[in-house]
Structures are given as C-alpha cells and as structure tokens.
Coordinates of C-alpha atoms and ligand atoms in Angstrom, one line a residue:
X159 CA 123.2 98.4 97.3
X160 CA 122.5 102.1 96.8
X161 CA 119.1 103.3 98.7
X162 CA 117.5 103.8 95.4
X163 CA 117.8 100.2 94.5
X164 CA 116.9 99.1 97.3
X165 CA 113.5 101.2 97.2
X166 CA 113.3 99.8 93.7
X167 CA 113.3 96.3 94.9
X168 CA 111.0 97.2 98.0
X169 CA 108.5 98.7 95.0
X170 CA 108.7 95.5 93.3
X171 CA 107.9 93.6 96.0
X172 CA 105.3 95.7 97.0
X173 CA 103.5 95.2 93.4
X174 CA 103.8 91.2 93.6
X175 CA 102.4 91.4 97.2
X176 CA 99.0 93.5 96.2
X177 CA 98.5 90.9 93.1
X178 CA 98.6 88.3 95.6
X179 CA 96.8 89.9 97.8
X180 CA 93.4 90.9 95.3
X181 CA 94.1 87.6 93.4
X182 CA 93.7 85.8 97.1
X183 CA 90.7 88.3 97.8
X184 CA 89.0 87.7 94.7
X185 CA 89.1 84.1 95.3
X186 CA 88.1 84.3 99.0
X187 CA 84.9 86.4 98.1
X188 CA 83.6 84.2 95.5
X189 CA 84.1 81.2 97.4
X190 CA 80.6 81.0 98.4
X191 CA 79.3 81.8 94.6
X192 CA 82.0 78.9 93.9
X193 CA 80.2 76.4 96.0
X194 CA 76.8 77.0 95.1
X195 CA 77.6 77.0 91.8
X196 CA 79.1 73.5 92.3
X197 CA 77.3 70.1 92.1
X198 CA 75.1 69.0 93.8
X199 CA 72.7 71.8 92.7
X200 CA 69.2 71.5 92.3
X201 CA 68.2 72.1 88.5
X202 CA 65.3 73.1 86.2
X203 CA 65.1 77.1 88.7
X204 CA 64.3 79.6 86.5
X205 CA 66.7 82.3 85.5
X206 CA 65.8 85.0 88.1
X207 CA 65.6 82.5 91.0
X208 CA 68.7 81.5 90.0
X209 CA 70.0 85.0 89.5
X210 CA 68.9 86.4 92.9
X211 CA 70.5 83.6 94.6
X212 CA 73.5 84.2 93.0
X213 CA 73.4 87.9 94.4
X214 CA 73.0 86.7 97.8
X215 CA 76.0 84.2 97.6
X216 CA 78.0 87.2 95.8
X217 CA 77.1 89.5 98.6
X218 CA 77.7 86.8 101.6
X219 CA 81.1 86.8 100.2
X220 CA 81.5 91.0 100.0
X221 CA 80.0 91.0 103.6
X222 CA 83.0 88.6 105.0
X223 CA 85.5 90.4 102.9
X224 CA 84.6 93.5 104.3
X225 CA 86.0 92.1 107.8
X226 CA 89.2 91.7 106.6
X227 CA 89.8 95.1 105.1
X228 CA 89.6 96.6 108.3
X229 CA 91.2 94.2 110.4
X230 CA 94.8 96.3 109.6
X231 CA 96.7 93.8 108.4
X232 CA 99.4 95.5 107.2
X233 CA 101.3 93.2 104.7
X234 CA 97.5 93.7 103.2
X235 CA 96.8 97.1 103.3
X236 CA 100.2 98.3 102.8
X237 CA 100.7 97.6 98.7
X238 CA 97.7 99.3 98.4
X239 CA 98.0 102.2 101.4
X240 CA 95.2 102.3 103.9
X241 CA 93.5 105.4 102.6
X242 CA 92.6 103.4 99.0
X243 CA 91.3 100.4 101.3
X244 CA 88.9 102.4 103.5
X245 CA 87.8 103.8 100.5
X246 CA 87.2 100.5 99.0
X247 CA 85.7 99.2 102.3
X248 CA 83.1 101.9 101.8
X249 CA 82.3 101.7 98.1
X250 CA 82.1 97.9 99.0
X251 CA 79.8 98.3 101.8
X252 CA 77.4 100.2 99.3
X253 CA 77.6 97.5 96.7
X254 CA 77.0 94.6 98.6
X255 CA 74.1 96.2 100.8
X256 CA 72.7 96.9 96.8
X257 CA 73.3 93.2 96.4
X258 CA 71.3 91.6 99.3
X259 CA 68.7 94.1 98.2
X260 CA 68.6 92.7 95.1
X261 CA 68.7 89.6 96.3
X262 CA 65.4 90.2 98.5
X263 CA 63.2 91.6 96.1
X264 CA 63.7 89.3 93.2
X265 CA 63.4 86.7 95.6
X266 CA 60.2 88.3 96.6
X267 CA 58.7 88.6 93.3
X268 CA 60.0 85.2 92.5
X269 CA 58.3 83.6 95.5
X270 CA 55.6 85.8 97.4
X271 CA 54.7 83.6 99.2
X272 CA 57.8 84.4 101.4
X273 CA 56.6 87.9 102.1
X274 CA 53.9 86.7 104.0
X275 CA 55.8 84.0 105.5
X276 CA 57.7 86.8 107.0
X277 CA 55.4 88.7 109.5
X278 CA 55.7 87.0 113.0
X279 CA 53.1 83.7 113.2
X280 CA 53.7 83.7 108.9
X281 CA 55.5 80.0 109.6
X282 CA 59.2 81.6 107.3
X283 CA 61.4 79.1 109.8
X284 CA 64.6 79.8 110.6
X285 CA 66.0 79.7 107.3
X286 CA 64.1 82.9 106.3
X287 CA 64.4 84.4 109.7
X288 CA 68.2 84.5 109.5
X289 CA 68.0 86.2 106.3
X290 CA 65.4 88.8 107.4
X291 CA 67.8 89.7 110.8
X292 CA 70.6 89.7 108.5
X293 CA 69.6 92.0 105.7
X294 CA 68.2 94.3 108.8
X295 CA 71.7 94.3 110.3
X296 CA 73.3 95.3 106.5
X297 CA 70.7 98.4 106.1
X298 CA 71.4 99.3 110.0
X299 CA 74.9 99.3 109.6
X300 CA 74.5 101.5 106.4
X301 CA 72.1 104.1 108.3
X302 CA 74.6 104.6 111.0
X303 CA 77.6 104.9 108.6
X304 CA 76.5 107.3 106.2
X305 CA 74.3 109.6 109.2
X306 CA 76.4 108.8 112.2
X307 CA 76.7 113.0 112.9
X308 CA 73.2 113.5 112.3
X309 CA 72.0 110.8 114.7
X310 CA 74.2 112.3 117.1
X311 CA 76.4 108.8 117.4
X312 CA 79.9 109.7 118.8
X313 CA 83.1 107.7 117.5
X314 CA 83.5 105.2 119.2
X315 CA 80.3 104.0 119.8
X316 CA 79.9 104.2 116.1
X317 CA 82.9 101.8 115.4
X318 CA 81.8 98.9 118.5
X319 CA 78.3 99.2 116.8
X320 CA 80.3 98.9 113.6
X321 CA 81.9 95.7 113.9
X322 CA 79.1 94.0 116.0
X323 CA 76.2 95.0 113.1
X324 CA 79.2 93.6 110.8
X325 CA 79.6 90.1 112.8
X326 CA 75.9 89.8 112.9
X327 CA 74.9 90.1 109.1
X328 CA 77.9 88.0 108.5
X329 CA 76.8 84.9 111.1
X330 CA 73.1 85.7 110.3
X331 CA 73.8 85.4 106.5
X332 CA 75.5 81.8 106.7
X333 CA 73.1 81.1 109.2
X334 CA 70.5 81.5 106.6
X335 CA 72.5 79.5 103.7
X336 CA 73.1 76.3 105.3
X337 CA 69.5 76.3 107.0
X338 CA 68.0 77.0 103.8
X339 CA 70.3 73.9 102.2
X340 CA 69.4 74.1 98.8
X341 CA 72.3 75.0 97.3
X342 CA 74.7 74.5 100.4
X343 CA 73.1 71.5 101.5
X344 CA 76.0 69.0 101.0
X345 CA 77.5 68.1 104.1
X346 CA 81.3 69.0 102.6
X347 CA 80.0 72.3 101.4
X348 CA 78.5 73.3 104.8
X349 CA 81.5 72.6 106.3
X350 CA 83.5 74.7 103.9
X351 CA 81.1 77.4 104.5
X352 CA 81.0 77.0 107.8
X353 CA 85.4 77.0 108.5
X354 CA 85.3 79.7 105.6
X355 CA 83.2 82.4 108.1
X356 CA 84.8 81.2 111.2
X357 CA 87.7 82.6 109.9
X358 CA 86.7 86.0 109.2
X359 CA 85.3 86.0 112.8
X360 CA 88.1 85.1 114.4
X361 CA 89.8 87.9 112.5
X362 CA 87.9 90.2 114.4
X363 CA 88.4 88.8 117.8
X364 CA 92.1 88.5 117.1
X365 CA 92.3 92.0 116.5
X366 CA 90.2 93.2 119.6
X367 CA 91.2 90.2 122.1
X368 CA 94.6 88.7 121.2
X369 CA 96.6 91.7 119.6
X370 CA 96.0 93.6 122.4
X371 CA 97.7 91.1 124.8
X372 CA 101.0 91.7 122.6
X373 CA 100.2 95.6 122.9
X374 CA 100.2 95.1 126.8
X375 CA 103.9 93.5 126.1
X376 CA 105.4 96.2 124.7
X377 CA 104.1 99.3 126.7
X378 CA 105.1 103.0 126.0
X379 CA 105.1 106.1 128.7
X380 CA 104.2 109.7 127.8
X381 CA 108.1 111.3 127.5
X382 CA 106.7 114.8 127.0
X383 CA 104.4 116.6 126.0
X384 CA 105.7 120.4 124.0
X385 CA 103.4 123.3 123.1
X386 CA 103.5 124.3 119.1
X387 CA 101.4 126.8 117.4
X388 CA 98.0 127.6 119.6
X389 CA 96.4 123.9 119.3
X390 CA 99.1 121.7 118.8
X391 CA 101.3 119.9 120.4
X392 CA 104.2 117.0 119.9
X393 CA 103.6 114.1 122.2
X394 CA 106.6 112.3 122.8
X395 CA 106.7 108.3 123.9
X396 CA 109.3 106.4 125.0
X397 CA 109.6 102.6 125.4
X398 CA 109.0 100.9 128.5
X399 CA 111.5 97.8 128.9
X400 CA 111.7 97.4 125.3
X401 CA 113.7 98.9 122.5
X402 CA 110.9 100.6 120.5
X403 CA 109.5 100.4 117.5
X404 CA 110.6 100.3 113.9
X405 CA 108.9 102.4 111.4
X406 CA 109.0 103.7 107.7
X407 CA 108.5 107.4 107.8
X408 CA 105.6 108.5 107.4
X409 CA 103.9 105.6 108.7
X410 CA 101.1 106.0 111.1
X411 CA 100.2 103.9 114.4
X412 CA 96.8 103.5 116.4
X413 CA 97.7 104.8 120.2
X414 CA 96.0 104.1 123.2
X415 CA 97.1 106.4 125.9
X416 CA 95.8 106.4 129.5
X417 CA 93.2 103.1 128.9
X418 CA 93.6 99.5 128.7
X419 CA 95.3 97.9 125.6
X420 CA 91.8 96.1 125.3
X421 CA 90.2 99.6 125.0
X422 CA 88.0 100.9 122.0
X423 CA 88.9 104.4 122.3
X424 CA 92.2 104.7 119.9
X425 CA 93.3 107.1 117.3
X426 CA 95.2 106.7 114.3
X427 CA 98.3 109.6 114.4
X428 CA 101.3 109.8 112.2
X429 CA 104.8 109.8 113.3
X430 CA 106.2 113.3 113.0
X431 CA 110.2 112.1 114.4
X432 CA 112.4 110.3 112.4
X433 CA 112.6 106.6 111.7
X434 CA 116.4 106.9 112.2
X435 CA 115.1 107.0 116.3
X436 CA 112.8 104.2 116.8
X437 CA 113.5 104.6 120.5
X438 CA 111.9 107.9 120.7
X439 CA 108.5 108.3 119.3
X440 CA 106.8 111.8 118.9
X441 CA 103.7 112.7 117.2
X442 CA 102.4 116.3 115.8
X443 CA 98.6 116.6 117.0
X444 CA 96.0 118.7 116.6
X445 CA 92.8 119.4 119.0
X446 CA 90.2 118.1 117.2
X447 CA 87.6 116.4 119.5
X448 CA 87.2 114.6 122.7
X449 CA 90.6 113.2 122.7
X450 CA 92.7 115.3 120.9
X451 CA 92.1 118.6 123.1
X452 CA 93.2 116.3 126.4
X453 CA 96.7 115.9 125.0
X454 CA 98.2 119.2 126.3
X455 CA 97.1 117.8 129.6
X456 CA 98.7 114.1 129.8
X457 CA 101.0 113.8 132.4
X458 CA 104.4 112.3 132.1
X459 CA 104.5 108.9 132.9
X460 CA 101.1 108.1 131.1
X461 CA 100.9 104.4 130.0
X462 CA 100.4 104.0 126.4
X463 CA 100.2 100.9 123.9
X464 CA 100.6 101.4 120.1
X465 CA 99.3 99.4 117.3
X466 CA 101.7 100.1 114.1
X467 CA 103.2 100.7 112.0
X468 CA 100.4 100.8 109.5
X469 CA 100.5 102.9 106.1
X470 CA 102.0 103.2 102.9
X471 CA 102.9 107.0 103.2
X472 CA 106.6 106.5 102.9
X473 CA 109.4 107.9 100.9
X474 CA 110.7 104.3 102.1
X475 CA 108.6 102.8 99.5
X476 CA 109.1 105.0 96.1
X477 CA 112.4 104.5 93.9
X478 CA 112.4 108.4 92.9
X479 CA 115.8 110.6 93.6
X480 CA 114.2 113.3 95.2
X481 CA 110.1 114.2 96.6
X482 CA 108.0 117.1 96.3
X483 CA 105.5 117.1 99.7
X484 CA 102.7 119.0 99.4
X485 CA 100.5 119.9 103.0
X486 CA 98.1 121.7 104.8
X487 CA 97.9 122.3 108.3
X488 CA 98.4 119.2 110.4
X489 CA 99.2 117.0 107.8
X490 CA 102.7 118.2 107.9
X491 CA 103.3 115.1 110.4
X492 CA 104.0 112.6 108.1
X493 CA 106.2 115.0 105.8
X494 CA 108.0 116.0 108.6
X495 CA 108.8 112.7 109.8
X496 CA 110.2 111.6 106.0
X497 CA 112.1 115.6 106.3
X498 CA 113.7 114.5 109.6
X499 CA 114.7 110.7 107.9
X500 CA 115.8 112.0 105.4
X501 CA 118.1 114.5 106.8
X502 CA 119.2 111.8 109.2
X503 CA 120.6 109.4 106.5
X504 CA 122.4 112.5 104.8
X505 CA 120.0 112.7 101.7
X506 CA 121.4 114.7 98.8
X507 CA 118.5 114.5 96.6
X508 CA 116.7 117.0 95.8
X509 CA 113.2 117.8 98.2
X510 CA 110.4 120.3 97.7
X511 CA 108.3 121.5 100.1
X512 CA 104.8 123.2 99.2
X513 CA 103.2 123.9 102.8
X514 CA 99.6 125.6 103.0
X515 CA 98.2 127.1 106.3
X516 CA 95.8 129.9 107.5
X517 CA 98.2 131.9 108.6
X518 CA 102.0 132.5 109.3
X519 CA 101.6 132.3 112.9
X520 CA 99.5 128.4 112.1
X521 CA 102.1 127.2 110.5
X522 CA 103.1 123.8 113.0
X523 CA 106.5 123.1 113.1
X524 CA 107.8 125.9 111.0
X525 CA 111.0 126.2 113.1
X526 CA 112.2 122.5 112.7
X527 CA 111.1 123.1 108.7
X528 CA 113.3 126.1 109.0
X529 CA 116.2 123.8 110.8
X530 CA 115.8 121.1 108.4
X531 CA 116.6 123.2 105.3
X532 CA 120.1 123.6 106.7
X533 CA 120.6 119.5 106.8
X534 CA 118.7 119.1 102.9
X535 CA 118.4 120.3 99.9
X536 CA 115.3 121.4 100.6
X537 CA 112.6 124.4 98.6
X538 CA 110.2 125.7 100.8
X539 CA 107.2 127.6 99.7
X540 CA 104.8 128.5 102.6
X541 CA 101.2 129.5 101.1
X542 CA 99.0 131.2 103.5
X543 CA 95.3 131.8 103.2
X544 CA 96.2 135.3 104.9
X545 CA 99.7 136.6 104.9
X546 CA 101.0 138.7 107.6
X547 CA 102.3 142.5 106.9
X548 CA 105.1 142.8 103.9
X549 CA 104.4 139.1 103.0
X550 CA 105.5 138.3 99.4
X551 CA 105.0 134.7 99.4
X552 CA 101.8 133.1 97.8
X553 CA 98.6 134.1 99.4
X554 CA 95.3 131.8 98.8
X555 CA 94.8 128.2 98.6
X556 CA 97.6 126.1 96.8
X557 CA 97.8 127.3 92.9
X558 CA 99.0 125.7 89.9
X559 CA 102.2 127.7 89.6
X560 CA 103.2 127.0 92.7
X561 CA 103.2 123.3 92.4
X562 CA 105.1 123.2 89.1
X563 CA 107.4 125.8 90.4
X564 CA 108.2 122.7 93.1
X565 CA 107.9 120.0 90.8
X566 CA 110.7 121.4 88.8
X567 CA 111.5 120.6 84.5
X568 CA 110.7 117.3 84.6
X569 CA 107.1 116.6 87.1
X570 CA 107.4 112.7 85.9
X571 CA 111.0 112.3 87.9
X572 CA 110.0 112.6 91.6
X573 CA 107.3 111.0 93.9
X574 CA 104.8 113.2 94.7
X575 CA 103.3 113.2 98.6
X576 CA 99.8 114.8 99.5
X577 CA 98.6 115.3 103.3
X578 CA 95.8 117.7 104.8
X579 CA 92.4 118.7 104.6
X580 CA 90.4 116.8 102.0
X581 CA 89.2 119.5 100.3
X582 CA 92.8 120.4 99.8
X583 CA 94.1 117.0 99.1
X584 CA 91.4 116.7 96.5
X585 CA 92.3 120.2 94.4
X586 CA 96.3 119.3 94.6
X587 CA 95.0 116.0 92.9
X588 CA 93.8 117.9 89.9
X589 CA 96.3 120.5 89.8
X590 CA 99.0 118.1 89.6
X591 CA 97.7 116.1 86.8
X592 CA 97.4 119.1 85.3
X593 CA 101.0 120.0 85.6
X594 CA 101.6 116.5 84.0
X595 CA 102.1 114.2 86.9
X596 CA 100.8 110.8 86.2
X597 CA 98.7 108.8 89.3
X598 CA 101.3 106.6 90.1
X599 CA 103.7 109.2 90.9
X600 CA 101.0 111.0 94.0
X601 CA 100.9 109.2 96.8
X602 CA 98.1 110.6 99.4
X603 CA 97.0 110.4 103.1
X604 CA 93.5 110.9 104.3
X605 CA 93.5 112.0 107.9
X606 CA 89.8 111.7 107.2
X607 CA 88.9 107.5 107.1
X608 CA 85.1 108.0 107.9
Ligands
FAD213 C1 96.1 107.7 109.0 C2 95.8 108.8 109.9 C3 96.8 109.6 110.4 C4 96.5 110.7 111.2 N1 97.5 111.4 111.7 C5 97.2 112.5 112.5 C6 98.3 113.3 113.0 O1 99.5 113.1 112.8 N2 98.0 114.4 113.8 C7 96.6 114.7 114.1 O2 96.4 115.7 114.8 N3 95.6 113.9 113.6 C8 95.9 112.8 112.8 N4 94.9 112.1 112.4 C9 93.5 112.4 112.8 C10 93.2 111.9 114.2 O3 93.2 110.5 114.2 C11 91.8 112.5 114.6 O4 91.9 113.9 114.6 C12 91.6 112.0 116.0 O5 91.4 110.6 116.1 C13 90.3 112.8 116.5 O6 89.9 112.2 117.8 P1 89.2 113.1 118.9 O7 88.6 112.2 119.9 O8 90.0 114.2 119.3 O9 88.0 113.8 118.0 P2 86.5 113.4 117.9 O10 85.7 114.5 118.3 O11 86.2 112.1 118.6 O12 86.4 113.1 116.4 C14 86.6 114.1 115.4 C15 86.6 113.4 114.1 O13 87.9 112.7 114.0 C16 87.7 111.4 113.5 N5 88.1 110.4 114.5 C17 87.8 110.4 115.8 N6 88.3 109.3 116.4 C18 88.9 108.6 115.4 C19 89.6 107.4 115.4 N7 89.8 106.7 116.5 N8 90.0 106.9 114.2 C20 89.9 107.6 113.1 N9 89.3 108.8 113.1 C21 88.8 109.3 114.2 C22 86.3 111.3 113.1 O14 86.0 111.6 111.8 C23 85.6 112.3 114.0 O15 84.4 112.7 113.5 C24 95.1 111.0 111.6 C25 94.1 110.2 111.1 C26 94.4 109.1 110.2 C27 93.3 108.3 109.7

C-alpha cells in the first residue's frame, strides 16, 4: 500500500470517526431535553413556562458537554483538530451561559414569586437554591474567562478555577432538576440523570487523578537542552525505562517537567524532531512567560511526564502528494517536525515552505531548514518584517504573491499547513482563499487556545 493510500484510508477513517463522534455528542447533550420531554410530564404549562424549561434542560446538557471537550480525548478531538474544539468549547460556553439566562428570566416573569423566594429567609428550598449557585458559578466562570488578564488571574490558577466553577454549575444544575422533580421526578429518569452526570464528572477526575498515574509509568528525563536564535531553545527528552513515544508529526503533547505527574502547571508544545525517532523527543520553545523563560535553565536529568500525542496537525492525516507550510516565528515546530519526517521516509513529493519572521537573524531553526533542503524537494521563501543589508527576498508580512508563488499551477492539489501568530494565521486564511484554495485543503494550529 503506497503512503498516499494509506493517508487516504486514514482520511476516511478520520471522517467516519467525527460523524460518530457529533452524532454521539448531539445525542449525549440533548439527553436531558429527551427526558423531560418524555412521559410522565406534567401538562396544561403554558408555552413560555414550558419554553424556559426547555432552555434550562438544553443548557444542563451544553454545560456537561463542555467537560468532555476538554478532557483531550484524542480519538475525539483528533477528526476535528484541537484548535476547532477549543474554539467550539468557547463559542459553546457563551451560548449555553445565554441559555440558563434565558432560562432565569422567563422563569422569572413566568413565576415572580420566585424572585422573592430567592433573597435569604425568602423560603426558595433547595430546589431553587441549586439553581441560583449554579447559574452564579456559569456567569463566574464567564467573568474569569473572558477578563482573566485584566483581573490579574495567572494561568494556571485560571484553569483549576476553570474546571472546579465547571464541576459546580454542572452538579449544582442536576442538583436543581431532580430536587425540583417536575419534569425529572420519575424515579428511572432521576437515575438516568443522575449516572448521565456522574459520567462527565468522572471524566474530569480521570484526567487529573488516574491518567496521571499512567504519566508517572512512563517517565521522561531532560536529554539536553541547545541554544537557537536569542530566546529559543530545543529541549530534548529521552525515555526513562521505556521505549518512547509514538507520534504523527506535527502532533503536540502537554509536558510536565520538574513537578509531579499530578501537577496543574503543564504546557502544550509541539514536537519539532521527527516521528521516524520516537525514542528521542525534542521540542522548539520559545520564552514566553513563567515557564517558558526557565527552559534554558533545566538541568539534565530533569524528570518529565508527557501527556500526547494530541492534535490533528499532521501531514500523516492528508492524502495530498506534496504540502505547502506556511509559518511565523515559533510556529515552525510543528513544520519542522513533518520537514524532518518527511525527509526521514525519503519523500519525493514536492514541499513548499513559506516562513515569516522579524528578522534574519530570528529566524529559529534556519540551519536544519537549510540542511533539510538537501534531503527534499523543498522551496523556501523566508519573508522578513526587516531584511538585513543586500536582502532581495520579500520584506513585510506574508503577501499574496508569495503564497501562490508556493502553492504552484494548481492551489487545489496540495494540503495546505498554517502555524504562528494569530494575527498571521488569520491574514494567510484569507489570502489563500483568495489564491483559490478551498477550506478543506488549510489545515491550522493555534498556539493560542485561550
Ligand atoms: C497546541 C499548542 C502547541 C504549542 N506548541 C508550542 C511550541 O512548539 N513552542 C512554543 O514555544 N510554544 C508552543 N505553544 C505555546 C506554549 O504552550 C505557551 O507559550 C506556554 O505554555 C507559555 O507558558 P509560560 O508559563 O511560559 O507563559 P505564561 O506567562 O504562563 O503564559 C503566556 C501565555 O501562554 C499561554 N499559556 C500559558 N500556559 C499555558 C498552558 N499550560 N496551556 C496553554 N496555553 C498556555 C496563555 O495564553 C498565557 O497567557 C503551543 C501551544 C499550543 C496550544
């Protein structure tokens, strides 16, 4: 079976598994609507009492939902890529907070009589208690998601408080159906209910209490750690008495390094080597923040634990003879990673790189991208904000010529793959429709998730 077939089956599989997967996720979140909706219900409500309540079920199901996006599964994330699900996760995190809104005030103005029943010594029971806490934990997680810098809430404290706000509106929420038993109240569809959120909570503690125990199985120790351009460096791992880890290149993997597999403080990073070495793990970084500017410092010898592979940024996964890879800056990592693959297996295809950085003297990696053209047929067209002296090569930001200059005759035949800043990411978008390549030929990676 010749590599293209075989990334044509693998993209056929990969369409069948996201059907499944929305068709299984459209079920799952309309499970509680389903219910409700199911005898025995109480009749004779009018149409807005009827409509709010449907809102609230709708949103109970979003809420629980949202748990699973993020709990990186990746046979569920990967047909989609986990850049479109945080994306989703977000626009869903909106809608459903619009939801339980919605659901409140036309319950309000259905029923005033709970408004009152709300202010401490107002007799609302636990029934509307639950609700109240719950809808507080929705807006609270909202607040701190959308004005996290402003508030001055650093990473990780944002993502514990995250998934703890998360757990709460979601318990809280059920909490509040089956107390309030009208349209939950019999005993087969509290239990349902009940096993249906249980699940989505245990989710969450598999991912932060039991995955980590197989993390601690399969440790990793800092190999090396190399100097690039000013601000960079390649972290190398190797495995500690195991034989690595398999990847697609241009996958990514959470790392831990120097803390407890059970720790929150992890960051997602790209491979930069090549799959064909899953022994031998390296990663480009960049300083960024608290964590990123201690890498030049770790010692060799560090313990580290990786979560991965995760993502859907691979040349693995796209039937096309021959890529175009467009980056900026940092986001080279991936593209280098599917370079070094490539040139590993003995590609012949035709590649084309389109790489944009500040400066010639920014560019990271530029001497393996110089090496690498030897091993591929390979283009390379470096496109520097500011070009050094006697520089004839593009100067600017990433133009239209360019790109179809890289894309070639025909910008339909090969897969397209975007990394780097999002501003950048965002302009390519456009530029390449423009040049006539359709959606489902650019494939993109957000370094950005939040
Ligand atoms: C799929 C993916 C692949 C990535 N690959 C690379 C790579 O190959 N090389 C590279 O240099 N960078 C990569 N990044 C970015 C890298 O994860 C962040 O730069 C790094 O986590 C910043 O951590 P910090 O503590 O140094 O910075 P901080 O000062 O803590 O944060 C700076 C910003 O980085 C983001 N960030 C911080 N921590 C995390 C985290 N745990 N998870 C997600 N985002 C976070 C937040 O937006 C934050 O505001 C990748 C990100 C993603 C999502």
């Amino acid at each position: 079976v010749s590599p293209i077939e075989t990334r044509h089956r693998a993209d056929a599989a990969r369409r069948r598994a996201a059907a499944v997967a929305a068709l299984a996720y459209l079920i799952l979140a309309l499970l509680p609507l389903l219910l409700a909706l199911g005898p025995p219900r109480p009749a004779g409500r009018r149409f807005w009492l009827e409509l709010s309540l449907a809102l609230g079920f709708v949103a109970l199901g979003q809420i629980a939902l949202q748990l699973a996006l993020i709990a990186r599964f990746q046979r569920i994330s990967e047909p989609f890529g986990i850049d479109l699900v945080m994306r989703y996760h977000r626009h869903l995190g909106v809608l459903a907070t619009l939801m339980v809104l919605a659901h409140v005030l036309l319950l309000g103005w259905q029923r005033p009589a709970l408004w009152r029943a709300l202010v401490p010594g107002g007799g609302g029971g636990a029934a509307l208690g639950t609700g109240a806490w719950s809808t507080l934990a929705v807006l609270l997680l909202i607040v701190l998601s959308f004005w996290r810098r402003p508030l001055g809430l650093g990473y990780e404290a944002w993502r514990v408080s995250h998934a703890l706000l998360g757990i709460a509106a979601l318990v809280l929420a059920l909490a509040h159906v089956l107390l309030a038993g009208v349209y939950a109240a019999a005993a087969w569809k509290q239990a349902i209910l009940a096993l249906w959120g249980a699940a989505f909570v245990g989710l969450i503690a598999f991912l932060r209490l039991v995955k980590p125990i197989a993390l601690a199985r399969r440790p990793w120790q800092v190999a090396e750690v190399r100097p690039d351009v000013r601000g960079c460096w390649t972290l190398a791992l190797e495995p500690v008495g195991h034989a690595g880890l398999g990847f697609a290149p241009g996958q990514f993997a959470w790392l831990k390094v120097g803390v407890s597999p059970w720790s929150v403080r992890e960051h997602p990073l790209s491979f930069s080597s090549s799959a064909e070495r899953p022994e031998r793990l390296e990663f480009g970084i960049k300083e960024a923040g608290d964590f990123t500017r201690t890498v030049g410092a770790l010692a060799p010898g560090t313990r580290a634990f990786l979560d991965g592979p995760h993502g859907s940024f691979s040349c693995d996964f796209h039937p096309t003879p021959g890529f175009v890879f467009v980056a900026g800056g940092i986001g080279i990592t991936p593209i280098l990673s599917m370079l070094r693959t490539l040139a590993d297996r003995g590609s012949g295809d035709p590649h084309a790189l389109v790489y944009a950085c500040s400066a010639w003297d920014r560019l990271v990696f530029r001497g393996d991208i110089e090496a690498l053209r030897d091993r591929l047929d390979l283009t390379v067209a470096y496109v520097l904000e500011e070009g050094p002296e006697g520089w004839s090569g593009p100067v600017g930001y990433i133009d239209r010529e360019t790109l179809a200059s890289a894309l070639g005759q025909n910008p339909t035949a090969r897969q397209v793959f975007v990394c780097g800043p999002d501003p950048m990411m965002d302009a390519v978008e456009a530029l390449l429709r423009d040049c006539g390549v359709p959606g489902r030929r650019i494939t993109m990676e957000r370094f950005n998730l939040v």
